[in-house]
PDB file of C-alpha atoms in Angstrom:
ATOM      1  CA  MET I 144      71.828 140.305   8.110  1.00 58.00           C
ATOM      2  CA  ALA I 145      69.897 141.354  11.175  1.00 65.00           C
ATOM      3  CA  THR I 146      71.572 143.686  13.627  1.00 71.00           C
ATOM      4  CA  PHE I 147      71.153 142.842  17.290  1.00 72.00           C
ATOM      5  CA  PRO I 148      71.561 145.149  20.273  1.00 77.00           C
ATOM      6  CA  VAL I 149      74.572 144.817  22.547  1.00 83.00           C
ATOM      7  CA  LYS I 150      72.245 144.043  25.448  1.00 86.00           C
ATOM      8  CA  ARG I 151      71.109 140.420  25.259  1.00 88.00           C
ATOM      9  CA  MET I 152      69.058 139.470  28.323  1.00 90.00           C
ATOM     10  CA  ARG I 153      69.283 135.779  27.471  1.00 89.00           C
ATOM     11  CA  ARG I 154      73.026 135.668  28.172  1.00 90.00           C
ATOM     12  CA  LEU I 155      72.202 135.062  31.832  1.00 92.00           C
ATOM     13  CA  ARG I 156      69.643 132.352  31.052  1.00 93.00           C
ATOM     14  CA  TYR I 157      71.416 129.826  28.823  1.00 92.00           C
ATOM     15  CA  ASN I 158      73.488 128.209  31.575  1.00 94.00           C
ATOM     16  CA  PRO I 159      71.623 126.774  34.599  1.00 90.00           C
ATOM     17  CA  LEU I 160      74.533 127.640  36.906  1.00 92.00           C
ATOM     18  CA  ILE I 161      74.382 131.251  35.788  1.00 93.00           C
ATOM     19  CA  ARG I 162      70.614 131.259  36.264  1.00 92.00           C
ATOM     20  CA  ASP I 163      71.141 130.121  39.835  1.00 91.00           C
ATOM     21  CA  MET I 164      73.863 132.705  40.368  1.00 93.00           C
ATOM     22  CA  VAL I 165      71.683 135.669  39.390  1.00 94.00           C
ATOM     23  CA  ARG I 166      68.413 134.454  40.947  1.00 93.00           C
ATOM     24  CA  GLU I 167      66.885 137.294  42.935  1.00 93.00           C
ATOM     25  CA  THR I 168      64.462 135.386  45.167  1.00 95.00           C
ATOM     26  CA  GLU I 169      65.352 132.189  47.026  1.00 95.00           C
ATOM     27  CA  LEU I 170      62.998 130.013  49.038  1.00 97.00           C
ATOM     28  CA  SER I 171      64.150 128.721  52.404  1.00 96.00           C
ATOM     29  CA  LYS I 172      62.652 126.464  55.037  1.00 97.00           C
ATOM     30  CA  ASN I 173      62.800 129.518  57.290  1.00 97.00           C
ATOM     31  CA  ASP I 174      59.997 130.972  55.138  1.00 98.00           C
ATOM     32  CA  PHE I 175      57.419 128.330  56.059  1.00 98.00           C
ATOM     33  CA  ILE I 176      54.781 128.294  58.790  1.00 98.00           C
ATOM     34  CA  TYR I 177      52.786 125.052  58.742  1.00 98.00           C
ATOM     35  CA  PRO I 178      49.108 125.188  59.775  1.00 97.00           C
ATOM     36  CA  LEU I 179      47.762 122.282  61.833  1.00 97.00           C
ATOM     37  CA  PHE I 180      44.214 121.374  62.912  1.00 96.00           C
ATOM     38  CA  VAL I 181      43.762 119.686  66.282  1.00 96.00           C
ATOM     39  CA  VAL I 182      40.655 117.867  67.521  1.00 96.00           C
ATOM     40  CA  PRO I 183      39.658 116.070  70.750  1.00 95.00           C
ATOM     41  CA  GLY I 184      40.095 112.305  71.084  1.00 96.00           C
ATOM     42  CA  LYS I 185      42.850 109.787  70.449  1.00 97.00           C
ATOM     43  CA  ASN I 186      44.378 108.218  67.366  1.00 97.00           C
ATOM     44  CA  ILE I 187      42.434 110.519  65.030  1.00 97.00           C
ATOM     45  CA  ASN I 188      43.769 111.358  61.609  1.00 97.00           C
ATOM     46  CA  LYS I 189      40.755 112.533  59.636  1.00 95.00           C
ATOM     47  CA  PRO I 190      41.572 113.658  56.084  1.00 94.00           C
ATOM     48  CA  ILE I 191      39.981 116.892  54.944  1.00 94.00           C
ATOM     49  CA  LYS I 192      38.332 116.093  51.630  1.00 92.00           C
ATOM     50  CA  SER I 193      38.670 119.592  50.188  1.00 93.00           C
ATOM     51  CA  MET I 194      42.367 119.819  51.199  1.00 94.00           C
ATOM     52  CA  PRO I 195      44.156 116.681  49.952  1.00 95.00           C
ATOM     53  CA  GLY I 196      47.073 115.777  52.200  1.00 95.00           C
ATOM     54  CA  ILE I 197      45.797 117.745  55.207  1.00 96.00           C
ATOM     55  CA  SER I 198      44.001 116.174  58.186  1.00 95.00           C
ATOM     56  CA  GLN I 199      42.367 116.946  61.486  1.00 95.00           C
ATOM     57  CA  LEU I 200      44.598 115.389  64.143  1.00 97.00           C
ATOM     58  CA  SER I 201      44.098 114.359  67.745  1.00 97.00           C
ATOM     59  CA  ILE I 202      46.809 115.551  70.121  1.00 98.00           C
ATOM     60  CA  ASP I 203      48.767 112.266  70.010  1.00 98.00           C
ATOM     61  CA  ASN I 204      48.944 112.391  66.216  1.00 98.00           C
ATOM     62  CA  LEU I 205      49.555 116.143  66.283  1.00 98.00           C
ATOM     63  CA  VAL I 206      52.716 115.543  68.299  1.00 98.00           C
ATOM     64  CA  LYS I 207      53.854 112.915  65.764  1.00 98.00           C
ATOM     65  CA  GLU I 208      53.184 115.374  62.952  1.00 98.00           C
ATOM     66  CA  CYS I 209      55.204 118.053  64.739  1.00 98.00           C
ATOM     67  CA  LYS I 210      58.117 115.650  65.089  1.00 98.00           C
ATOM     68  CA  GLU I 211      58.012 115.024  61.344  1.00 98.00           C
ATOM     69  CA  VAL I 212      57.802 118.763  60.669  1.00 98.00           C
ATOM     70  CA  GLU I 213      60.839 119.342  62.880  1.00 97.00           C
ATOM     71  CA  SER I 214      62.755 116.535  61.129  1.00 97.00           C
ATOM     72  CA  LEU I 215      62.117 118.237  57.773  1.00 98.00           C
ATOM     73  CA  GLY I 216      63.714 121.439  59.047  1.00 97.00           C
ATOM     74  CA  ILE I 217      60.496 123.444  59.297  1.00 98.00           C
ATOM     75  CA  LEU I 218      60.804 125.678  62.333  1.00 95.00           C
ATOM     76  CA  VAL I 219      57.284 127.008  62.908  1.00 98.00           C
ATOM     77  CA  VAL I 220      53.719 125.684  63.160  1.00 98.00           C
ATOM     78  CA  ILE I 221      50.442 127.483  63.792  1.00 98.00           C
ATOM     79  CA  LEU I 222      47.588 125.711  65.581  1.00 98.00           C
ATOM     80  CA  PHE I 223      43.851 125.828  64.899  1.00 96.00           C
ATOM     81  CA  GLY I 224      41.546 124.071  67.356  1.00 94.00           C
ATOM     82  CA  ILE I 225      38.217 122.330  66.962  1.00 92.00           C
ATOM     83  CA  PRO I 226      36.623 122.019  70.422  1.00 90.00           C
ATOM     84  CA  SER I 227      34.597 119.181  71.902  1.00 87.00           C
ATOM     85  CA  HIS I 228      31.810 121.633  72.732  1.00 86.00           C
ATOM     86  CA  LYS I 229      30.650 124.824  71.042  1.00 87.00           C
ATOM     87  CA  ASP I 230      28.447 127.478  72.603  1.00 86.00           C
ATOM     88  CA  GLU I 231      27.325 131.028  71.881  1.00 82.00           C
ATOM     89  CA  LYS I 232      30.246 132.500  73.833  1.00 87.00           C
ATOM     90  CA  GLY I 233      32.925 130.207  72.422  1.00 85.00           C
ATOM     91  CA  SER I 234      33.948 129.349  75.962  1.00 88.00           C
ATOM     92  CA  GLU I 235      36.475 126.637  75.083  1.00 91.00           C
ATOM     93  CA  ALA I 236      38.551 129.232  73.233  1.00 92.00           C
ATOM     94  CA  TYR I 237      39.679 130.732  76.538  1.00 92.00           C
ATOM     95  CA  ASP I 238      39.383 127.646  78.751  1.00 93.00           C
ATOM     96  CA  PRO I 239      42.816 126.827  80.236  1.00 95.00           C
ATOM     97  CA  GLU I 240      41.921 123.159  79.651  1.00 95.00           C
ATOM     98  CA  GLY I 241      40.762 123.749  76.067  1.00 95.00           C
ATOM     99  CA  ILE I 242      41.938 121.773  73.053  1.00 96.00           C
ATOM    100  CA  ILE I 243      44.571 124.291  71.943  1.00 97.00           C
ATOM    101  CA  GLN I 244      45.901 124.827  75.458  1.00 97.00           C
ATOM    102  CA  LYS I 245      46.351 121.062  75.908  1.00 97.00           C
ATOM    103  CA  ALA I 246      47.903 120.706  72.463  1.00 98.00           C
ATOM    104  CA  ILE I 247      50.506 123.366  73.186  1.00 98.00           C
ATOM    105  CA  GLY I 248      51.582 121.589  76.355  1.00 97.00           C
ATOM    106  CA  ALA I 249      51.870 118.244  74.576  1.00 97.00           C
ATOM    107  CA  ILE I 250      53.978 119.673  71.752  1.00 98.00           C
ATOM    108  CA  LYS I 251      56.262 121.562  74.097  1.00 97.00           C
ATOM    109  CA  ALA I 252      56.832 118.437  76.200  1.00 97.00           C
ATOM    110  CA  GLU I 253      58.038 116.348  73.245  1.00 96.00           C
ATOM    111  CA  VAL I 254      59.197 118.608  70.406  1.00 97.00           C
ATOM    112  CA  LYS I 255      61.895 120.921  71.629  1.00 90.00           C
ATOM    113  CA  ASN I 256      62.965 122.907  68.569  1.00 93.00           C
ATOM    114  CA  LEU I 257      59.662 124.060  67.141  1.00 97.00           C
ATOM    115  CA  LEU I 258      58.127 127.513  67.447  1.00 98.00           C
ATOM    116  CA  VAL I 259      54.419 127.242  68.254  1.00 98.00           C
ATOM    117  CA  ILE I 260      52.071 130.032  67.158  1.00 98.00           C
ATOM    118  CA  THR I 261      48.372 129.951  67.951  1.00 98.00           C
ATOM    119  CA  ASP I 262      45.533 131.375  65.923  1.00 95.00           C
ATOM    120  CA  VAL I 263      43.373 133.587  68.143  1.00 95.00           C
ATOM    121  CA  CYS I 264      39.752 133.784  67.045  1.00 91.00           C
ATOM    122  CA  MET I 265      36.296 132.656  68.126  1.00 86.00           C
ATOM    123  CA  CYS I 266      34.758 131.204  64.961  1.00 84.00           C
ATOM    124  CA  GLU I 267      35.897 127.610  65.579  1.00 84.00           C
ATOM    125  CA  TYR I 268      34.466 127.715  69.096  1.00 88.00           C
ATOM    126  CA  THR I 269      31.087 129.423  68.714  1.00 86.00           C
ATOM    127  CA  SER I 270      27.896 127.502  67.992  1.00 76.00           C
ATOM    128  CA  HIS I 271      26.959 130.119  65.375  1.00 77.00           C
ATOM    129  CA  GLY I 272      30.352 130.080  63.627  1.00 72.00           C
ATOM    130  CA  HIS I 273      30.943 133.819  63.820  1.00 72.00           C
ATOM    131  CA  CYS I 274      34.122 135.467  65.063  1.00 77.00           C
ATOM    132  CA  GLY I 275      32.706 136.929  68.258  1.00 78.00           C
ATOM    133  CA  LEU I 276      29.796 137.497  70.591  1.00 82.00           C
ATOM    134  CA  LEU I 277      26.442 138.320  69.033  1.00 79.00           C
ATOM    135  CA  ASN I 278      23.594 140.670  69.745  1.00 77.00           C
ATOM    136  CA  GLY I 279      20.982 139.249  67.421  1.00 81.00           C
ATOM    137  CA  GLU I 280      22.939 139.047  64.173  1.00 78.00           C
ATOM    138  CA  GLU I 281      25.368 141.839  65.042  1.00 83.00           C
ATOM    139  CA  ILE I 282      28.912 140.867  66.019  1.00 85.00           C
ATOM    140  CA  LEU I 283      29.877 142.849  69.114  1.00 90.00           C
ATOM    141  CA  ASN I 284      33.333 144.349  68.831  1.00 90.00           C
ATOM    142  CA  ASP I 285      34.447 145.425  72.299  1.00 92.00           C
ATOM    143  CA  GLU I 286      32.897 142.513  74.162  1.00 92.00           C
ATOM    144  CA  THR I 287      34.591 140.122  71.733  1.00 91.00           C
ATOM    145  CA  VAL I 288      37.941 141.846  72.180  1.00 94.00           C
ATOM    146  CA  GLU I 289      37.837 141.119  75.916  1.00 95.00           C
ATOM    147  CA  LEU I 290      37.472 137.404  75.214  1.00 94.00           C
ATOM    148  CA  LEU I 291      40.186 137.408  72.541  1.00 95.00           C
ATOM    149  CA  ALA I 292      42.585 138.945  75.048  1.00 96.00           C
ATOM    150  CA  LYS I 293      41.635 136.276  77.582  1.00 96.00           C
ATOM    151  CA  GLU I 294      42.106 133.556  74.959  1.00 96.00           C
ATOM    152  CA  SER I 295      45.561 134.873  74.074  1.00 97.00           C
ATOM    153  CA  LEU I 296      46.634 134.859  77.694  1.00 98.00           C
ATOM    154  CA  THR I 297      45.618 131.218  78.179  1.00 98.00           C
ATOM    155  CA  HIS I 298      47.558 130.253  75.044  1.00 98.00           C
ATOM    156  CA  VAL I 299      50.714 131.934  76.250  1.00 98.00           C
ATOM    157  CA  GLN I 300      50.317 130.543  79.771  1.00 98.00           C
ATOM    158  CA  ALA I 301      50.105 127.093  78.168  1.00 98.00           C
ATOM    159  CA  GLY I 302      53.437 127.703  76.412  1.00 98.00           C
ATOM    160  CA  ALA I 303      52.662 129.339  73.056  1.00 98.00           C
ATOM    161  CA  ASP I 304      55.629 131.252  71.656  1.00 98.00           C
ATOM    162  CA  MET I 305      53.500 133.739  69.707  1.00 98.00           C
ATOM    163  CA  VAL I 306      49.826 134.582  69.253  1.00 98.00           C
ATOM    164  CA  ALA I 307      48.148 135.506  65.990  1.00 97.00           C
ATOM    165  CA  PRO I 308      44.756 137.255  66.258  1.00 96.00           C
ATOM    166  CA  SER I 309      42.768 136.623  63.079  1.00 91.00           C
ATOM    167  CA  ASP I 310      39.341 138.004  64.014  1.00 90.00           C
ATOM    168  CA  MET I 311      39.624 141.542  62.560  1.00 86.00           C
ATOM    169  CA  MET I 312      37.932 143.177  65.550  1.00 90.00           C
ATOM    170  CA  ASP I 313      39.015 146.777  66.105  1.00 93.00           C
ATOM    171  CA  GLY I 314      41.425 147.249  69.005  1.00 96.00           C
ATOM    172  CA  ARG I 315      42.216 143.623  69.659  1.00 96.00           C
ATOM    173  CA  VAL I 316      45.983 143.945  69.262  1.00 97.00           C
ATOM    174  CA  ALA I 317      46.149 146.649  71.933  1.00 98.00           C
ATOM    175  CA  ALA I 318      43.981 144.583  74.279  1.00 97.00           C
ATOM    176  CA  ILE I 319      46.122 141.471  73.785  1.00 97.00           C
ATOM    177  CA  ARG I 320      49.341 143.418  74.252  1.00 98.00           C
ATOM    178  CA  LYS I 321      47.978 144.917  77.474  1.00 98.00           C
ATOM    179  CA  ILE I 322      46.879 141.626  79.047  1.00 98.00           C
ATOM    180  CA  LEU I 323      50.098 139.851  78.105  1.00 98.00           C
ATOM    181  CA  ASP I 324      52.247 142.649  79.516  1.00 98.00           C
ATOM    182  CA  GLU I 325      50.241 142.836  82.728  1.00 98.00           C
ATOM    183  CA  ASN I 326      50.775 139.114  83.275  1.00 98.00           C
ATOM    184  CA  GLY I 327      54.526 139.088  82.706  1.00 98.00           C
ATOM    185  CA  PHE I 328      54.608 138.114  79.031  1.00 98.00           C
ATOM    186  CA  GLN I 329      56.181 141.279  77.681  1.00 98.00           C
ATOM    187  CA  LYS I 330      58.529 139.204  75.498  1.00 97.00           C
ATOM    188  CA  THR I 331      55.776 137.309  73.675  1.00 98.00           C
ATOM    189  CA  PRO I 332      55.265 138.694  70.146  1.00 98.00           C
ATOM    190  CA  ILE I 333      51.974 139.244  68.352  1.00 98.00           C
ATOM    191  CA  MET I 334      51.582 138.359  64.677  1.00 98.00           C
ATOM    192  CA  SER I 335      48.475 140.195  63.606  1.00 97.00           C
ATOM    193  CA  TYR I 336      46.231 139.240  60.724  1.00 96.00           C
ATOM    194  CA  ALA I 337      46.306 142.945  60.006  1.00 96.00           C
ATOM    195  CA  VAL I 338      44.971 142.835  56.441  1.00 97.00           C
ATOM    196  CA  LYS I 339      42.421 140.036  56.165  1.00 95.00           C
ATOM    197  CA  TYR I 340      40.025 140.186  53.255  1.00 95.00           C
ATOM    198  CA  SER I 341      36.498 138.785  53.168  1.00 94.00           C
ATOM    199  CA  SER I 342      37.550 136.232  50.595  1.00 92.00           C
ATOM    200  CA  GLY I 343      35.970 133.345  48.752  1.00 90.00           C
ATOM    201  CA  TYR I 344      39.284 131.507  49.006  1.00 90.00           C
ATOM    202  CA  TYR I 345      38.597 130.383  52.597  1.00 89.00           C
ATOM    203  CA  GLY I 346      36.044 127.678  51.792  1.00 84.00           C
ATOM    204  CA  PRO I 347      38.157 124.540  52.424  1.00 87.00           C
ATOM    205  CA  PHE I 348      39.475 125.987  55.696  1.00 77.00           C
ATOM    206  CA  ARG I 349      35.925 126.172  56.997  1.00 75.00           C
ATOM    207  CA  ASP I 350      35.643 122.441  56.339  1.00 77.00           C
ATOM    208  CA  ALA I 351      38.895 121.866  58.205  1.00 76.00           C
ATOM    209  CA  ALA I 352      38.089 124.105  61.174  1.00 67.00           C
ATOM    210  CA  GLU I 353      34.343 123.419  61.145  1.00 66.00           C
ATOM    211  CA  SER I 354      33.796 127.168  61.330  1.00 65.00           C
ATOM    212  CA  ALA I 355      31.316 128.079  58.607  1.00 64.00           C
ATOM    213  CA  PRO I 356      28.907 130.781  59.852  1.00 66.00           C
ATOM    214  CA  ALA I 357      25.374 129.602  60.565  1.00 59.00           C
ATOM    215  CA  PHE I 358      23.991 132.719  58.864  1.00 61.00           C
ATOM    216  CA  GLY I 359      25.260 135.714  56.929  1.00 56.00           C
ATOM    217  CA  ASP I 360      28.936 136.266  56.225  1.00 67.00           C
ATOM    218  CA  ARG I 361      31.969 138.111  57.637  1.00 67.00           C
ATOM    219  CA  ARG I 362      31.904 141.276  55.576  1.00 65.00           C
ATOM    220  CA  SER I 363      31.074 143.406  58.614  1.00 76.00           C
ATOM    221  CA  HIS I 364      34.609 142.915  59.954  1.00 79.00           C
ATOM    222  CA  GLN I 365      36.822 141.394  57.249  1.00 86.00           C
ATOM    223  CA  MET I 366      37.998 143.743  54.510  1.00 92.00           C
ATOM    224  CA  ASP I 367      36.333 144.520  51.199  1.00 94.00           C
ATOM    225  CA  ILE I 368      38.255 142.730  48.446  1.00 96.00           C
ATOM    226  CA  ALA I 369      38.333 145.931  46.332  1.00 97.00           C
ATOM    227  CA  ASN I 370      40.196 148.090  48.870  1.00 97.00           C
ATOM    228  CA  GLY I 371      43.930 148.725  48.921  1.00 97.00           C
ATOM    229  CA  ASN I 372      44.302 152.039  50.744  1.00 98.00           C
ATOM    230  CA  GLU I 373      42.207 150.673  53.584  1.00 97.00           C
ATOM    231  CA  ALA I 374      44.745 147.858  53.915  1.00 97.00           C
ATOM    232  CA  MET I 375      47.424 150.432  54.696  1.00 98.00           C
ATOM    233  CA  ARG I 376      45.237 151.947  57.406  1.00 97.00           C
ATOM    234  CA  GLU I 377      44.526 148.547  58.918  1.00 97.00           C
ATOM    235  CA  ALA I 378      48.210 147.633  58.996  1.00 97.00           C
ATOM    236  CA  GLU I 379      49.198 150.989  60.466  1.00 97.00           C
ATOM    237  CA  SER I 380      46.554 150.673  63.176  1.00 97.00           C
ATOM    238  CA  ASP I 381      47.807 147.261  64.280  1.00 97.00           C
ATOM    239  CA  ILE I 382      51.421 148.439  64.259  1.00 98.00           C
ATOM    240  CA  ASP I 383      50.454 151.388  66.450  1.00 98.00           C
ATOM    241  CA  GLU I 384      48.684 148.996  68.830  1.00 98.00           C
ATOM    242  CA  GLY I 385      51.815 146.882  69.263  1.00 97.00           C
ATOM    243  CA  ALA I 386      51.832 144.199  66.570  1.00 98.00           C
ATOM    244  CA  ASP I 387      55.326 142.796  66.006  1.00 98.00           C
ATOM    245  CA  ILE I 388      54.510 141.080  62.695  1.00 98.00           C
ATOM    246  CA  ILE I 389      51.737 141.996  60.274  1.00 98.00           C
ATOM    247  CA  MET I 390      50.042 139.589  57.917  1.00 97.00           C
ATOM    248  CA  VAL I 391      48.197 139.819  54.610  1.00 98.00           C
ATOM    249  CA  LYS I 392      45.556 137.153  53.926  1.00 96.00           C
ATOM    250  CA  PRO I 393      45.027 135.661  51.331  1.00 97.00           C
ATOM    251  CA  ALA I 394      48.448 135.770  49.705  1.00 98.00           C
ATOM    252  CA  GLY I 395      48.266 134.898  46.010  1.00 97.00           C
ATOM    253  CA  PRO I 396      45.367 137.153  44.957  1.00 97.00           C
ATOM    254  CA  TYR I 397      46.783 140.044  47.013  1.00 98.00           C
ATOM    255  CA  LEU I 398      50.459 140.128  46.040  1.00 98.00           C
ATOM    256  CA  ASP I 399      50.083 143.841  45.314  1.00 98.00           C
ATOM    257  CA  ILE I 400      48.965 144.419  48.907  1.00 98.00           C
ATOM    258  CA  ILE I 401      51.885 142.429  50.309  1.00 98.00           C
ATOM    259  CA  ARG I 402      54.271 144.640  48.338  1.00 98.00           C
ATOM    260  CA  ARG I 403      52.550 147.863  49.422  1.00 98.00           C
ATOM    261  CA  VAL I 404      52.543 146.839  53.087  1.00 98.00           C
ATOM    262  CA  LYS I 405      56.204 145.849  52.997  1.00 98.00           C
ATOM    263  CA  ASP I 406      57.300 148.992  51.168  1.00 98.00           C
ATOM    264  CA  LYS I 407      55.315 151.362  53.358  1.00 98.00           C
ATOM    265  CA  PHE I 408      56.054 149.970  56.810  1.00 98.00           C
ATOM    266  CA  GLY I 409      59.231 147.889  56.498  1.00 97.00           C
ATOM    267  CA  MET I 410      57.852 145.598  59.196  1.00 97.00           C
ATOM    268  CA  PRO I 411      58.330 141.843  59.383  1.00 98.00           C
ATOM    269  CA  THR I 412      55.560 140.827  57.005  1.00 98.00           C
ATOM    270  CA  ALA I 413      53.753 137.503  56.806  1.00 98.00           C
ATOM    271  CA  ALA I 414      51.247 136.202  54.286  1.00 98.00           C
ATOM    272  CA  TYR I 415      48.813 133.300  54.282  1.00 97.00           C
ATOM    273  CA  GLN I 416      48.581 131.041  51.249  1.00 98.00           C
ATOM    274  CA  VAL I 417      45.066 130.032  52.194  1.00 96.00           C
ATOM    275  CA  SER I 418      43.118 126.812  51.808  1.00 94.00           C
ATOM    276  CA  GLY I 419      41.476 127.761  48.516  1.00 95.00           C
ATOM    277  CA  GLU I 420      44.828 128.539  46.912  1.00 96.00           C
ATOM    278  CA  TYR I 421      46.185 125.197  48.111  1.00 97.00           C
ATOM    279  CA  ALA I 422      43.084 123.256  47.071  1.00 96.00           C
ATOM    280  CA  MET I 423      43.065 124.665  43.527  1.00 97.00           C
ATOM    281  CA  ILE I 424      46.708 123.740  42.943  1.00 97.00           C
ATOM    282  CA  LYS I 425      46.192 120.304  44.478  1.00 97.00           C
ATOM    283  CA  ALA I 426      43.044 119.569  42.464  1.00 96.00           C
ATOM    284  CA  ALA I 427      44.623 120.664  39.195  1.00 97.00           C
ATOM    285  CA  GLY I 428      47.705 118.606  39.978  1.00 97.00           C
ATOM    286  CA  ILE I 429      45.708 115.490  40.856  1.00 96.00           C
ATOM    287  CA  ASN I 430      43.820 115.815  37.571  1.00 97.00           C
ATOM    288  CA  GLY I 431      47.031 116.214  35.597  1.00 98.00           C
ATOM    289  CA  TRP I 432      46.132 119.707  34.390  1.00 98.00           C
ATOM    290  CA  ILE I 433      49.296 121.286  35.804  1.00 98.00           C
ATOM    291  CA  ASP I 434      52.701 120.249  37.113  1.00 98.00           C
ATOM    292  CA  GLU I 435      51.741 120.480  40.800  1.00 98.00           C
ATOM    293  CA  GLU I 436      55.268 120.661  42.175  1.00 97.00           C
ATOM    294  CA  ARG I 437      56.345 123.338  39.732  1.00 97.00           C
ATOM    295  CA  VAL I 438      53.259 125.471  40.367  1.00 98.00           C
ATOM    296  CA  MET I 439      53.668 125.024  44.132  1.00 98.00           C
ATOM    297  CA  ILE I 440      57.187 126.427  44.016  1.00 98.00           C
ATOM    298  CA  GLU I 441      56.185 129.178  41.589  1.00 98.00           C
ATOM    299  CA  SER I 442      53.329 130.297  43.854  1.00 98.00           C
ATOM    300  CA  LEU I 443      55.513 130.346  46.972  1.00 98.00           C
ATOM    301  CA  THR I 444      58.303 132.202  45.177  1.00 98.00           C
ATOM    302  CA  ALA I 445      55.791 134.812  44.024  1.00 98.00           C
ATOM    303  CA  ILE I 446      54.650 135.401  47.610  1.00 98.00           C
ATOM    304  CA  LYS I 447      58.216 135.892  48.779  1.00 98.00           C
ATOM    305  CA  ARG I 448      59.109 138.042  45.770  1.00 98.00           C
ATOM    306  CA  ALA I 449      56.135 140.273  46.567  1.00 98.00           C
ATOM    307  CA  GLY I 450      57.673 141.087  49.948  1.00 98.00           C
ATOM    308  CA  ALA I 451      56.580 138.452  52.473  1.00 98.00           C
ATOM    309  CA  ASP I 452      59.348 137.488  54.880  1.00 98.00           C
ATOM    310  CA  PHE I 453      57.561 134.218  55.705  1.00 97.00           C
ATOM    311  CA  PHE I 454      54.204 132.686  55.017  1.00 97.00           C
ATOM    312  CA  LEU I 455      51.648 130.172  56.191  1.00 98.00           C
ATOM    313  CA  THR I 456      51.307 127.404  53.641  1.00 98.00           C
ATOM    314  CA  TYR I 457      49.832 123.917  53.604  1.00 97.00           C
ATOM    315  CA  PHE I 458      52.591 123.052  51.142  1.00 98.00           C
ATOM    316  CA  ALA I 459      55.290 123.483  53.812  1.00 98.00           C
ATOM    317  CA  LYS I 460      56.241 119.809  54.058  1.00 98.00           C
ATOM    318  CA  ASP I 461      56.177 119.283  50.287  1.00 98.00           C
ATOM    319  CA  ALA I 462      58.200 122.447  49.729  1.00 98.00           C
ATOM    320  CA  ALA I 463      60.750 121.436  52.372  1.00 98.00           C
ATOM    321  CA  ARG I 464      61.237 118.109  50.604  1.00 97.00           C
ATOM    322  CA  TRP I 465      61.585 119.926  47.279  1.00 97.00           C
ATOM    323  CA  LEU I 466      64.299 122.143  48.757  1.00 96.00           C
ATOM    324  CA  ASP I 467      66.167 119.075  50.030  1.00 96.00           C
ATOM    325  CA  LYS I 468      65.914 117.452  46.603  1.00 94.00           C
ATOM    326  CA  ASN I 469      67.075 120.578  44.793  1.00 90.00           C
ATOM    327  CA  LYS I 470      69.945 121.687  47.015  1.00 79.00           C
ATOM    328  CA  ARG I 471      72.540 123.655  45.134  1.00 65.00           C
TER     329      ARG I 471
END
């Protein structure tokens, strides 16, 4: 007769109530930040083909969407704008009457219990699709930083609760902190895309935000996918410049980086489950190759288990409904 060890790990797995009791990582609606894409016009709800279930929305429909988000118990959204006009300087990004600035005001007027974060970048607003001002094909760092700071100020003046610079220009967090403080917004936090890799997982987002570069790529400012130690330096730099929350993007392929950032700095840490991650799960689910709901929850749990305190995810509404359905 076989002899078994005293330690049997399965003892805590047989009973579902015991499994729940010893579960180490729990998802919560407080974990979710829901990305939204806003466009000019009225009564627009334009589905994004590469992101099933996600649409570009005009401000009237954006407000309706925010009301639904609030009703589901999701507390936070982040806004991405597609302007009516693009130019080389991305001027609508920092126009007080720009699409994002108007959207913030509309949400704040009608949805009272929702935290509104804004993405701060130039790529959606420039005619060339790059993240800043150009000299030929070179992206200018310091000149771009000045405009990012200006953009952030107009967002906060419009009512944004938090700004999230995603451009990966050097020094932009310090510049944003300075302009906000000088204008009386010392209490407004900055969530920095501190560790943003030059990733192939962003493809569907560029459909959604209409921000694909007209030439070249973004490897001159976004991080090399092979580098981990550099991620620590990037995060430390943004913390030193005044970032209140630091983010790792993408999430799923960089769980090791999320864990390293959290362990090293102990800062509030965000992650972005990006469009490509979402699209792959959605496509496989639609084709019946995976159990979409199960994989959705598994992927989000992995991000939280890796150390993220909260995360941007296009699954936020679906995950909130799953949590309601599976209340314990």
